[in-house]
Amino acid sequence: MDVGSLFQLKWESIEKEASELFHELYGDDNDAFYSLKRTLQLRLSERSDELSTRDQVKVADPGWHQSNRWVGMMFYVDRFAGKIPDVEGRLDYLEELGINLVHLMPILKRREGENDGGYAVSDYSTIDPQFGSNEDLIRLISELHKRNSLVMMDMVLNHTADDHAWALKAKEGDPDYLDYFYHFSEKAEIEKFDPYMPEIFPATAPGSFSYIGELNKWLMTVFYRYQWDLNYRNPKVLNEIISALLTIANWGVDIIRLDAIIFIWKKHGTECQNLPEVHKIVRLLKLFTSCVAPGLLYLAEAITTKDEVAPYFGSAEKPQCDFAYNTALMSCLWDAMVRGNTRLLNQIYKAMPSIPGHTSWLNYIRCHDDISMAFTDEDLEKLGNDSDQYRRETAARMTGEYPGSFSKALLFMPDENDPNKRVASSLASLCGLEKARESGGGLELDLAFKRMEMLHAIILSVGGLPMLYYGDELAITNDYGFLEDEKLKLDTRWVSRPQIDWSRAQLREKPGTLENRAFTDLRNLIAIRKSCEPFSDKNDFKLILCGDDLFCFERGAMDKILCFFYFGQVQRKFSISTISGKYSGGTSLIREESYQPGQEILIEPYSFDWVKLKL
């Protein structure tokens, strides 16, 4: 069957649902609806036979993306390697570690000057010249595909830069393009929104609106003044965004991270986050792009509480995103680490929402952004805590201000009146390596490495797609050089966006170095994950409650793997027989060790293991 016939079959399969959703959002605008169909046909004509073949392979195996063989790493191209062609020279390094999914952080053409780390996009269809060209990216993706690796890129959904072609045409007085954005003539109009909308960057970009003199209007700018919020009430915006998504997909990108997805629909009198219309739009994105690139996957960047994130997966019958960030795990892991107990972590995981079988959590310890506390006041109050006091204390433990804390971090956009502090830091500094080196090493140095290794072991085994952050494999600590840069110094997130020193990376091959220990520990864990099929994500995670200082769970439907992680800060006795039910013992997958029935062992702080259980 030819491509056109296949498209028509696919279109007919989605047309009814897509039409209903579209008209719920946009009324009886049939012209806009069928304009979208023409956009899809155009993008399909541009899709290569090679990519269409990859689509067929993926569609034939709906759970392909949930395999235990996938391990990702996210990095800034310039700070990791230089330009896009330079990344190709680092692929052997990534393969050596075990990475086969790369998230290339923002590389689309960006605003000159301030650009929010590349998230102020000037052109959705062009790679920024500082990184290379579209052709450079396509060559890199082709090479990665030859190595059986996947590629992820960002698509900034909520806003464009103020020098994007649409914004420039709006400034020239074109009313059609002005309507691509939320614009208001009177300040009274924005007061219907502003009191309800939380500030994203209170220290550097207070408020959610900016007066634009060239337009003599107020525009909605939820993030920064130079990032104009797109008006998804206008169906032309949806059409443009779908066209842009498919342009990226046609370069060969396998997964698109939908940045700032929770903000894309606005309604006065609300926080303008996670509104029902957002899910209708995301479902439409999935339906429409499946006509052209059915193998394309979406990651929801919904950094919020677990119950607000789960709807972004959709349902088995009506899928939305294939992955979503496991913010609940990330924030609770740090809470458990700095406090030495797992009460909150276990409580949150006991109440994790179920998700459709075709979807997975993306598990991460940290990323390029700040670390937020993605749990609710109710979660804290169930444990008898004063939520404000608890949040402030957790932040103090992470920044190192709390007596006896091993961590070092910087507050991000601090607000004295807001107890929900956000922090920025590297994995190594949060785990105590920075302080340990300052104090001369010894036991504290060893504990820092044990903390790092344990956290990596959790995201590699808990169920879902593990996403590492570049530099963590070398135990790179905080870089305070950004404080000397006038353009960056107010954004503390730059403390954990390192420039990789490749001479230092060579030390991974030298036994006895910090880099060698970090890299080797992580490489070994990744290799074990890839060899252990029960770590594929088949929604077979089973939490086992076994104390306020342990995080324990089973994986696997047939062969069972018991995973335990001890967050306590003193030695204690432990027996897997007390938590493994009918299983009488097991063998460690990590070290040459067996566990006998009824055997009690003495576990040290930050001990963990993956145990293959036996009847």
Coordinates of C-alpha atoms in Angstrom, one line a residue:
M1 CA 0.0 0.0 0.0
D2 CA 1.4 3.4 -0.9
V3 CA 2.1 6.2 1.6
G4 CA -1.0 8.2 0.7
S5 CA -3.3 5.3 1.1
L6 CA -1.8 4.4 4.5
F7 CA -2.2 8.0 5.6
Q8 CA -5.9 8.0 4.6
L9 CA -6.5 4.8 6.6
K10 CA -4.8 6.4 9.6
W11 CA -6.7 9.6 9.2
E12 CA -10.0 7.8 9.0
S13 CA -9.1 6.0 12.2
I14 CA -8.6 9.2 14.2
E15 CA -10.9 11.6 12.4
K16 CA -14.0 11.2 14.6
E17 CA -12.2 11.6 18.0
A18 CA -9.9 14.3 16.7
S19 CA -12.8 16.2 15.2
E20 CA -14.8 16.0 18.5
L21 CA -11.9 17.3 20.6
F22 CA -11.0 20.0 18.1
H23 CA -14.5 21.3 18.0
E24 CA -14.8 21.2 21.8
L25 CA -11.9 23.6 21.8
Y26 CA -12.4 25.7 18.7
G27 CA -16.1 25.5 17.8
D28 CA -17.2 24.9 14.2
D29 CA -14.0 25.9 12.6
N30 CA -13.8 23.2 9.9
D31 CA -11.4 25.2 7.8
A32 CA -8.8 25.1 10.6
F33 CA -9.4 21.4 11.2
Y34 CA -8.9 20.4 7.6
S35 CA -5.9 22.8 7.3
L36 CA -4.3 20.5 9.9
K37 CA -4.9 17.6 7.7
R38 CA -3.1 19.3 4.9
T39 CA -0.2 20.1 7.2
L40 CA 0.0 16.4 8.1
Q41 CA 0.0 15.3 4.5
L42 CA 2.8 17.8 3.7
R43 CA 5.0 16.5 6.6
L44 CA 4.3 12.9 5.6
S45 CA 5.6 13.6 2.1
E46 CA 8.8 14.8 3.7
R47 CA 9.3 11.8 6.0
S48 CA 12.1 9.5 4.7
D49 CA 11.5 5.8 3.9
E50 CA 14.1 4.9 6.5
L51 CA 12.2 6.7 9.3
S52 CA 8.9 5.2 8.1
T53 CA 10.5 1.8 8.4
R54 CA 11.6 2.5 11.9
D55 CA 8.0 3.6 12.7
Q56 CA 6.7 0.2 11.5
V57 CA 9.2 -1.7 13.7
K58 CA 8.3 0.4 16.8
V59 CA 4.5 0.1 16.2
A60 CA 4.9 -3.7 15.8
D61 CA 6.3 -3.9 19.4
P62 CA 4.2 -1.5 21.5
G63 CA 6.4 -2.0 24.6
W64 CA 9.7 -1.5 22.9
H65 CA 10.5 1.7 24.9
Q66 CA 10.0 0.0 28.2
S67 CA 12.9 -2.4 27.9
N68 CA 15.6 -2.7 30.5
R69 CA 18.2 -2.1 27.8
W70 CA 17.4 1.7 27.7
V71 CA 19.4 4.1 29.8
G72 CA 19.5 7.8 29.0
M73 CA 21.6 10.8 29.6
M74 CA 20.7 14.5 29.2
F75 CA 23.3 17.1 28.4
Y76 CA 23.9 20.6 27.0
V77 CA 25.6 20.0 23.7
D78 CA 28.0 23.0 24.1
R79 CA 28.9 22.2 27.7
F80 CA 29.3 18.5 27.1
A81 CA 31.1 18.4 23.8
G82 CA 31.1 21.7 21.9
K83 CA 29.1 21.6 18.7
I84 CA 26.8 18.9 17.3
P85 CA 29.6 17.3 15.2
D86 CA 31.7 17.1 18.4
V87 CA 29.1 15.0 20.1
E88 CA 29.8 12.2 17.5
G89 CA 33.4 12.1 18.9
R90 CA 32.0 11.4 22.4
L91 CA 29.7 8.6 21.4
D92 CA 32.3 5.9 22.4
Y93 CA 32.4 7.5 25.8
L94 CA 28.7 7.2 26.2
E95 CA 28.7 3.7 24.9
E96 CA 31.5 2.8 27.4
L97 CA 29.2 4.0 30.2
G98 CA 26.2 2.1 28.8
I99 CA 24.2 5.1 27.5
N100 CA 22.0 4.5 24.5
L101 CA 19.5 7.3 24.7
V102 CA 20.7 10.9 24.5
H103 CA 18.6 14.0 25.4
L104 CA 20.1 16.9 23.5
M105 CA 19.0 19.8 25.5
P106 CA 17.8 23.0 23.7
I107 CA 19.5 23.4 20.4
L108 CA 16.9 25.1 18.3
K109 CA 17.6 28.7 17.2
R110 CA 17.4 30.8 20.3
R111 CA 17.0 34.5 21.2
E112 CA 20.1 36.6 21.1
G113 CA 21.2 37.7 24.6
E114 CA 19.0 36.4 27.5
N115 CA 17.3 33.2 26.4
D116 CA 16.5 31.1 29.5
G117 CA 19.2 28.6 28.7
G118 CA 17.8 28.0 25.2
Y119 CA 14.2 27.8 26.2
A120 CA 13.4 31.1 24.4
V121 CA 13.1 29.7 20.9
S122 CA 13.3 32.0 17.8
D123 CA 12.8 29.3 15.2
Y124 CA 11.3 25.9 15.7
S125 CA 12.7 24.6 12.4
T126 CA 16.3 25.6 12.6
I127 CA 19.3 24.5 14.7
D128 CA 21.0 27.4 16.4
P129 CA 24.3 28.1 14.4
Q130 CA 26.3 28.1 17.6
F131 CA 25.7 24.3 17.7
G132 CA 25.9 23.6 14.0
S133 CA 23.3 23.0 11.2
N134 CA 20.2 21.0 10.6
E135 CA 22.3 18.7 8.5
D136 CA 24.8 18.2 11.3
L137 CA 22.0 17.1 13.6
I138 CA 20.5 14.7 11.0
R139 CA 24.0 13.1 10.6
L140 CA 24.4 12.7 14.3
I141 CA 21.0 11.1 14.7
S142 CA 21.7 8.7 11.8
E143 CA 24.9 7.7 13.6
L144 CA 23.1 7.2 16.9
H145 CA 20.5 5.1 15.2
K146 CA 23.3 2.9 13.6
R147 CA 24.5 2.4 17.2
N148 CA 21.0 1.3 18.3
S149 CA 20.6 4.5 20.3
L150 CA 17.7 6.9 20.7
V151 CA 17.5 10.7 20.5
M152 CA 15.4 13.1 22.5
M153 CA 14.9 16.8 21.9
D154 CA 12.9 19.6 23.5
M155 CA 9.8 21.3 22.1
V156 CA 8.9 24.4 24.0
L157 CA 5.1 24.5 23.9
N158 CA 4.1 27.4 26.1
H159 CA 6.0 30.3 24.6
T160 CA 8.3 31.6 21.9
A161 CA 11.0 34.2 22.1
D162 CA 10.1 37.8 21.4
D163 CA 12.3 37.7 18.3
H164 CA 10.4 34.7 16.8
A165 CA 9.0 35.5 13.3
W166 CA 5.4 35.4 14.8
A167 CA 6.4 37.9 17.4
L168 CA 8.1 40.2 14.9
K169 CA 5.0 40.2 12.7
A170 CA 2.9 41.0 15.7
K171 CA 5.2 43.9 16.5
E172 CA 4.8 45.1 12.9
G173 CA 1.0 45.4 13.5
D174 CA -0.2 42.2 11.9
P175 CA -3.4 41.3 13.8
D176 CA -3.4 37.7 12.8
Y177 CA 0.0 37.1 14.4
L178 CA -0.8 39.3 17.4
D179 CA -3.6 36.7 18.1
Y180 CA -0.9 34.0 18.3
F181 CA -0.3 35.5 21.8
Y182 CA -2.3 36.6 24.8
H183 CA -2.6 40.3 24.6
F184 CA -4.5 42.9 26.5
S185 CA -5.1 46.6 26.0
E186 CA -6.1 47.5 29.6
K187 CA -4.3 46.5 32.8
A188 CA -7.7 45.8 34.3
E189 CA -8.0 42.8 31.9
I190 CA -4.8 41.2 33.3
E191 CA -6.0 41.6 36.8
K192 CA -8.6 38.8 36.1
F193 CA -5.6 36.5 35.8
D194 CA -2.6 37.8 37.8
P195 CA -3.8 37.3 41.4
Y196 CA -4.3 33.6 40.8
M197 CA -1.1 32.8 38.9
P198 CA 2.0 31.6 40.8
E199 CA 5.2 33.4 40.0
I200 CA 7.8 31.1 38.3
F201 CA 10.8 33.4 38.7
P202 CA 9.9 35.8 41.5
A203 CA 13.4 37.2 41.9
T204 CA 14.2 37.9 38.3
A205 CA 10.8 38.0 36.5
P206 CA 8.0 38.9 39.0
G207 CA 4.4 38.7 37.7
S208 CA 3.0 37.0 34.7
F209 CA 2.5 39.9 32.3
S210 CA 4.7 42.5 30.6
Y211 CA 3.9 45.8 29.0
I212 CA 5.3 45.8 25.5
G213 CA 5.7 49.4 24.3
E214 CA 6.0 48.6 20.6
L215 CA 2.5 47.1 20.8
N216 CA 1.1 49.4 23.5
K217 CA -0.3 46.3 25.0
W218 CA 0.2 43.9 27.9
L219 CA 1.3 40.4 27.0
M220 CA 1.2 37.3 29.0
T221 CA 4.8 36.3 29.9
V222 CA 4.6 33.6 32.6
F223 CA 8.3 32.9 32.5
Y224 CA 10.4 35.8 31.3
R225 CA 9.5 39.1 29.7
Y226 CA 11.1 37.9 26.4
Q227 CA 9.1 34.7 26.4
W228 CA 5.6 35.4 25.0
D229 CA 3.0 32.9 25.9
L230 CA 1.3 31.2 22.9
N231 CA -2.5 31.5 22.7
Y232 CA -3.7 27.9 22.1
R233 CA -7.3 29.3 22.0
N234 CA -6.3 30.1 18.4
P235 CA -6.4 27.0 16.2
K236 CA -3.6 28.4 14.0
V237 CA -1.2 28.1 16.9
L238 CA -2.1 24.4 17.3
N239 CA -1.5 23.9 13.6
E240 CA 1.9 25.6 13.7
I241 CA 3.0 23.6 16.8
I242 CA 2.0 20.3 15.2
S243 CA 3.9 21.3 12.0
A244 CA 7.0 22.1 14.2
L245 CA 6.7 18.8 16.1
L246 CA 6.7 16.8 12.9
T247 CA 9.6 18.8 11.4
I248 CA 11.6 17.7 14.5
A249 CA 10.3 14.1 14.1
N250 CA 11.4 14.1 10.5
W251 CA 15.0 14.8 11.5
G252 CA 14.8 11.4 13.1
V253 CA 14.2 12.3 16.7
D254 CA 12.6 9.4 18.7
I255 CA 11.2 11.2 21.8
I256 CA 10.1 14.8 22.1
R257 CA 10.1 16.4 25.6
L258 CA 7.0 18.6 25.8
D259 CA 8.4 21.5 27.8
A260 CA 6.2 23.6 30.1
I261 CA 3.2 21.5 29.0
I262 CA 1.1 22.2 32.1
F263 CA 0.9 26.0 31.3
I264 CA -0.5 25.9 27.7
W265 CA -4.1 26.7 28.4
K266 CA -5.1 29.9 30.2
K267 CA -8.4 30.7 32.0
H268 CA -8.9 33.7 34.2
G269 CA -9.7 32.9 37.9
T270 CA -7.4 29.9 37.8
E271 CA -3.7 29.2 38.3
C272 CA -3.6 28.5 34.5
Q273 CA -1.9 25.2 35.1
N274 CA -3.1 21.6 34.4
L275 CA -6.5 22.7 33.1
P276 CA -8.7 20.1 31.4
E277 CA -8.2 21.7 28.0
V278 CA -4.4 21.0 28.2
H279 CA -5.2 17.3 28.1
K280 CA -7.4 17.7 25.1
I281 CA -4.6 19.5 23.3
V282 CA -2.0 16.8 24.2
R283 CA -4.4 14.1 23.1
L284 CA -4.7 16.0 19.7
L285 CA -0.9 16.2 19.4
K286 CA -0.8 12.4 19.9
L287 CA -3.6 11.7 17.4
F288 CA -2.4 14.1 14.7
T289 CA 1.3 13.3 14.8
S290 CA 0.6 9.5 14.8
C291 CA -0.7 9.9 11.2
V292 CA 2.9 10.9 10.1
A293 CA 5.3 9.5 12.8
P294 CA 3.5 6.7 14.7
G295 CA 6.7 5.7 16.4
L296 CA 7.2 9.2 17.9
L297 CA 7.1 9.3 21.7
Y298 CA 6.3 12.2 24.1
L299 CA 7.7 13.0 27.5
A300 CA 5.6 15.3 29.6
E301 CA 7.5 17.9 31.5
A302 CA 4.9 18.3 34.2
I303 CA 6.9 19.1 37.3
T304 CA 4.2 18.9 39.9
T305 CA 2.7 16.4 42.4
K306 CA 2.1 12.8 41.4
D307 CA -1.7 13.1 41.2
E308 CA -1.4 16.1 38.8
V309 CA 1.2 14.4 36.7
A310 CA -0.6 11.0 36.1
P311 CA -3.3 12.4 33.8
Y312 CA -0.7 13.4 31.3
F313 CA -0.3 9.7 30.4
G314 CA -4.0 9.6 29.3
S315 CA -5.5 6.1 29.2
A316 CA -4.9 2.8 27.4
E317 CA -7.6 3.7 25.0
K318 CA -6.7 7.4 24.6
P319 CA -3.0 7.8 25.2
Q320 CA -1.4 11.2 25.6
C321 CA 2.3 11.1 26.7
D322 CA 4.4 8.0 26.8
F323 CA 6.7 9.2 29.6
A324 CA 6.4 11.7 32.4
Y325 CA 9.0 12.9 34.9
N326 CA 8.8 11.0 38.2
T327 CA 9.0 14.2 40.3
A328 CA 7.5 12.4 43.3
L329 CA 10.4 10.0 43.4
M330 CA 13.0 12.6 42.8
S331 CA 11.9 14.9 45.6
C332 CA 11.2 12.1 48.1
L333 CA 14.6 10.6 47.4
W334 CA 16.3 13.8 48.4
D335 CA 14.0 14.2 51.5
A336 CA 15.0 10.6 52.5
M337 CA 18.7 11.2 51.9
V338 CA 19.1 14.4 53.9
R339 CA 16.9 13.2 56.7
G340 CA 18.0 9.5 56.9
N341 CA 14.5 8.2 56.9
T342 CA 12.0 6.9 54.3
R343 CA 8.7 7.7 55.9
L344 CA 7.6 10.2 53.3
L345 CA 9.1 8.2 50.4
N346 CA 7.3 5.1 51.4
Q347 CA 4.0 7.0 52.0
I348 CA 4.1 8.7 48.7
Y349 CA 5.0 5.5 46.8
K350 CA 2.3 3.5 48.6
A351 CA -0.2 6.0 47.1
M352 CA 1.4 6.3 43.6
P353 CA -1.4 6.4 40.9
S354 CA -1.6 3.6 38.5
I355 CA -0.7 4.4 34.9
P356 CA -1.5 2.8 31.6
G357 CA 0.5 -0.3 30.6
H358 CA 2.0 1.4 27.6
T359 CA 3.5 4.2 29.6
S360 CA 6.4 4.6 32.0
W361 CA 7.8 7.1 34.5
L362 CA 11.1 8.8 33.6
N363 CA 13.2 8.4 36.7
Y364 CA 15.8 10.9 37.6
I365 CA 17.8 12.1 40.6
R366 CA 18.2 15.7 39.3
C367 CA 18.3 17.6 36.0
H368 CA 19.2 21.0 34.7
D369 CA 16.5 22.6 36.7
D370 CA 16.0 23.4 40.3
I371 CA 14.9 20.6 42.7
S372 CA 11.4 21.2 44.0
M373 CA 9.5 19.5 46.7
A374 CA 6.8 17.7 44.7
F375 CA 4.6 16.6 47.6
T376 CA 1.6 18.2 49.1
D377 CA 0.9 19.6 52.6
E378 CA -1.6 16.8 53.1
D379 CA 1.2 14.3 52.4
L380 CA 3.3 15.9 55.2
E381 CA 0.4 16.3 57.6
K382 CA -0.5 12.6 57.4
L383 CA 2.9 12.0 59.0
G384 CA 2.2 14.5 61.7
N385 CA 4.4 17.2 60.3
D386 CA 3.9 21.0 60.2
S387 CA 4.2 21.3 56.4
D388 CA 5.8 24.8 56.4
Q389 CA 8.3 23.9 59.0
Y390 CA 9.1 20.6 57.3
R391 CA 9.7 22.2 53.9
R392 CA 12.0 24.9 55.4
E393 CA 14.0 22.3 57.3
T394 CA 14.4 20.0 54.3
A395 CA 15.8 23.0 52.3
A396 CA 18.1 23.8 55.2
R397 CA 19.4 20.3 55.2
M398 CA 20.0 20.4 51.5
T399 CA 21.8 23.8 51.5
G400 CA 24.0 22.7 54.4
E401 CA 22.6 25.3 56.8
Y402 CA 21.1 22.6 59.1
P403 CA 23.5 21.4 61.8
G404 CA 25.3 18.3 60.8
S405 CA 24.2 18.4 57.2
F406 CA 26.5 16.8 54.6
S407 CA 24.9 18.6 51.6
K408 CA 25.7 21.8 49.8
A409 CA 23.2 23.6 47.6
L410 CA 22.0 27.0 46.7
L411 CA 18.5 28.3 47.0
F412 CA 16.8 29.0 43.7
M413 CA 14.7 32.2 43.5
P414 CA 14.3 32.4 47.3
D415 CA 11.2 33.9 48.8
E416 CA 11.2 34.4 52.5
N417 CA 7.4 34.2 52.6
D418 CA 7.3 30.9 50.7
P419 CA 8.2 27.8 52.7
N420 CA 8.3 25.7 49.6
K421 CA 12.0 26.3 48.9
R422 CA 13.7 25.2 45.7
V423 CA 17.4 24.4 45.5
A424 CA 20.0 24.0 42.8
S425 CA 23.1 21.7 43.2
S426 CA 25.0 18.9 41.6
L427 CA 24.5 15.3 42.7
A428 CA 28.0 15.1 44.1
S429 CA 27.6 18.2 46.2
L430 CA 24.2 17.2 47.5
C431 CA 25.6 13.8 48.5
G432 CA 28.4 15.3 50.5
L433 CA 31.4 15.1 48.2
E434 CA 32.1 18.8 48.2
K435 CA 32.1 19.1 52.0
A436 CA 34.1 15.8 52.3
R437 CA 36.8 17.2 50.1
E438 CA 36.9 20.4 52.0
S439 CA 37.4 18.5 55.3
G440 CA 40.1 16.2 53.9
G441 CA 38.1 13.2 52.7
G442 CA 38.3 9.9 54.8
L443 CA 35.0 8.3 55.9
E444 CA 32.8 11.2 54.7
L445 CA 34.3 10.8 51.2
D446 CA 33.3 7.2 51.2
L447 CA 29.8 7.9 52.4
A448 CA 29.3 10.5 49.7
F449 CA 30.1 7.9 47.0
K450 CA 27.8 5.4 48.7
R451 CA 25.0 7.9 48.6
M452 CA 25.6 8.6 44.9
E453 CA 25.7 5.0 43.9
M454 CA 22.6 4.1 45.9
L455 CA 20.5 6.9 44.3
H456 CA 21.7 5.7 40.8
A457 CA 20.8 2.2 41.7
I458 CA 17.3 3.2 42.7
I459 CA 16.5 5.0 39.4
L460 CA 18.0 2.1 37.4
S461 CA 15.7 -0.5 39.1
V462 CA 12.5 1.1 40.3
G463 CA 10.6 0.7 37.0
G464 CA 10.6 3.1 34.1
L465 CA 13.2 4.9 32.0
P466 CA 16.3 6.0 34.0
M467 CA 17.7 9.4 32.9
L468 CA 21.2 10.4 34.1
Y469 CA 22.5 13.9 34.2
Y470 CA 25.8 14.6 32.5
G471 CA 28.8 15.1 34.8
D472 CA 27.3 12.9 37.6
E473 CA 29.1 9.9 36.1
L474 CA 32.4 11.8 37.0
A475 CA 31.2 13.0 40.4
I476 CA 31.5 16.7 39.4
T477 CA 30.7 19.0 42.2
N478 CA 29.1 22.5 42.1
D479 CA 30.7 25.1 39.8
Y480 CA 30.3 28.6 41.3
G481 CA 31.9 30.3 38.3
F482 CA 28.5 31.5 37.1
L483 CA 28.5 34.1 40.0
E484 CA 31.1 36.0 38.1
D485 CA 28.9 36.3 35.0
E486 CA 26.5 39.3 35.1
K487 CA 24.1 37.5 32.8
L488 CA 23.9 34.3 34.9
K489 CA 24.6 35.2 38.5
L490 CA 20.9 35.6 39.5
D491 CA 20.1 32.1 38.2
T492 CA 21.6 29.6 40.6
R493 CA 20.7 26.7 38.4
W494 CA 23.9 27.3 36.5
V495 CA 25.8 26.0 39.6
S496 CA 25.0 22.5 38.3
R497 CA 25.5 23.0 34.5
P498 CA 29.1 22.0 34.2
Q499 CA 31.5 22.4 31.3
I500 CA 33.0 19.0 30.9
D501 CA 36.8 19.0 31.2
W502 CA 37.8 16.0 29.0
S503 CA 41.2 15.8 30.5
R504 CA 39.5 15.2 33.8
A505 CA 37.2 12.7 32.2
Q506 CA 40.3 10.7 31.2
L507 CA 40.9 10.1 34.9
R508 CA 38.0 7.6 34.8
E509 CA 40.6 5.2 33.5
K510 CA 42.9 5.8 36.4
P511 CA 42.3 3.6 39.5
G512 CA 42.2 5.5 42.8
T513 CA 40.7 8.7 41.3
L514 CA 37.3 10.0 42.2
E515 CA 36.4 10.0 38.6
N516 CA 37.3 6.3 38.2
R517 CA 35.2 5.3 41.2
A518 CA 32.1 7.2 40.1
F519 CA 32.3 6.1 36.5
T520 CA 33.1 2.5 37.3
D521 CA 30.3 2.2 40.0
L522 CA 27.7 3.6 37.6
R523 CA 28.9 1.6 34.6
N524 CA 28.7 -1.7 36.5
L525 CA 25.1 -0.9 37.7
I526 CA 24.0 -0.1 34.2
A527 CA 25.5 -3.3 32.8
I528 CA 23.6 -5.3 35.5
R529 CA 20.3 -3.5 34.7
K530 CA 20.7 -4.4 31.0
S531 CA 21.4 -8.0 31.8
C532 CA 18.3 -8.3 34.0
E533 CA 15.1 -8.6 32.1
P534 CA 12.9 -8.2 35.2
F535 CA 14.0 -4.5 35.2
S536 CA 12.0 -4.0 32.0
D537 CA 8.9 -1.9 32.9
K538 CA 5.9 -4.1 32.9
N539 CA 4.1 -2.4 35.7
D540 CA 5.1 -5.1 38.1
F541 CA 6.6 -2.9 40.8
K542 CA 5.6 -4.0 44.3
L543 CA 6.4 -1.8 47.2
I544 CA 7.4 -3.6 50.4
L545 CA 7.1 -1.6 53.7
C546 CA 10.0 -2.7 55.9
G547 CA 10.8 0.2 58.2
D548 CA 11.3 3.9 58.3
D549 CA 14.9 3.8 57.1
L550 CA 14.5 1.4 54.2
F551 CA 13.0 1.6 50.7
C552 CA 12.3 -1.9 49.4
F553 CA 10.4 -3.3 46.4
E554 CA 10.2 -6.3 44.2
R555 CA 10.5 -6.4 40.4
G556 CA 9.6 -9.1 37.9
A557 CA 6.5 -11.2 37.1
M558 CA 8.2 -14.6 37.1
D559 CA 11.8 -14.2 38.2
K560 CA 11.7 -12.0 41.3
I561 CA 14.3 -9.3 42.1
L562 CA 14.2 -7.8 45.6
C563 CA 15.7 -4.4 45.8
F564 CA 16.5 -2.8 49.1
F565 CA 18.1 0.5 50.0
Y566 CA 19.1 1.6 53.4
F567 CA 19.0 5.3 54.1
G568 CA 19.9 5.0 57.8
Q569 CA 23.0 6.7 59.1
V570 CA 24.0 4.0 61.6
Q571 CA 24.6 0.2 61.3
R572 CA 21.6 -2.1 61.7
K573 CA 20.6 -5.7 61.4
F574 CA 18.6 -6.8 58.4
S575 CA 17.2 -10.1 57.0
I576 CA 15.6 -10.4 53.6
S577 CA 13.5 -13.3 54.9
T578 CA 11.4 -10.9 57.0
I579 CA 10.3 -9.0 53.9
S580 CA 10.4 -11.5 51.0
G581 CA 7.5 -13.7 52.0
K582 CA 7.6 -17.2 50.6
Y583 CA 11.1 -16.7 49.3
S584 CA 13.8 -18.3 51.4
G585 CA 16.9 -16.5 50.3
G586 CA 18.6 -15.2 47.2
T587 CA 21.7 -14.2 45.4
S588 CA 23.1 -10.7 44.9
L589 CA 23.2 -9.4 41.4
I590 CA 25.8 -6.8 42.4
R591 CA 28.3 -8.6 44.5
E592 CA 29.4 -12.2 45.1
E593 CA 27.1 -12.8 48.1
S594 CA 24.2 -15.0 48.9
Y595 CA 21.4 -14.5 51.5
Q596 CA 20.4 -17.6 53.4
P597 CA 16.9 -18.2 54.9
G598 CA 16.6 -16.5 58.3
Q599 CA 20.1 -15.0 58.0
E600 CA 20.6 -11.6 59.6
I601 CA 23.3 -9.4 58.3
L602 CA 24.7 -6.1 59.5
I603 CA 24.1 -3.4 57.0
E604 CA 26.1 -0.2 56.9
P605 CA 24.8 3.3 56.1
Y606 CA 23.6 3.6 52.5
S607 CA 23.9 -0.1 51.8
F608 CA 21.8 -1.5 49.0
D609 CA 21.4 -4.6 46.9
W610 CA 19.5 -6.2 44.0
V611 CA 18.7 -9.8 45.1
K612 CA 17.5 -12.6 42.8
L613 CA 15.1 -14.4 45.1
K614 CA 14.8 -18.2 45.2
L615 CA 11.9 -20.4 46.5

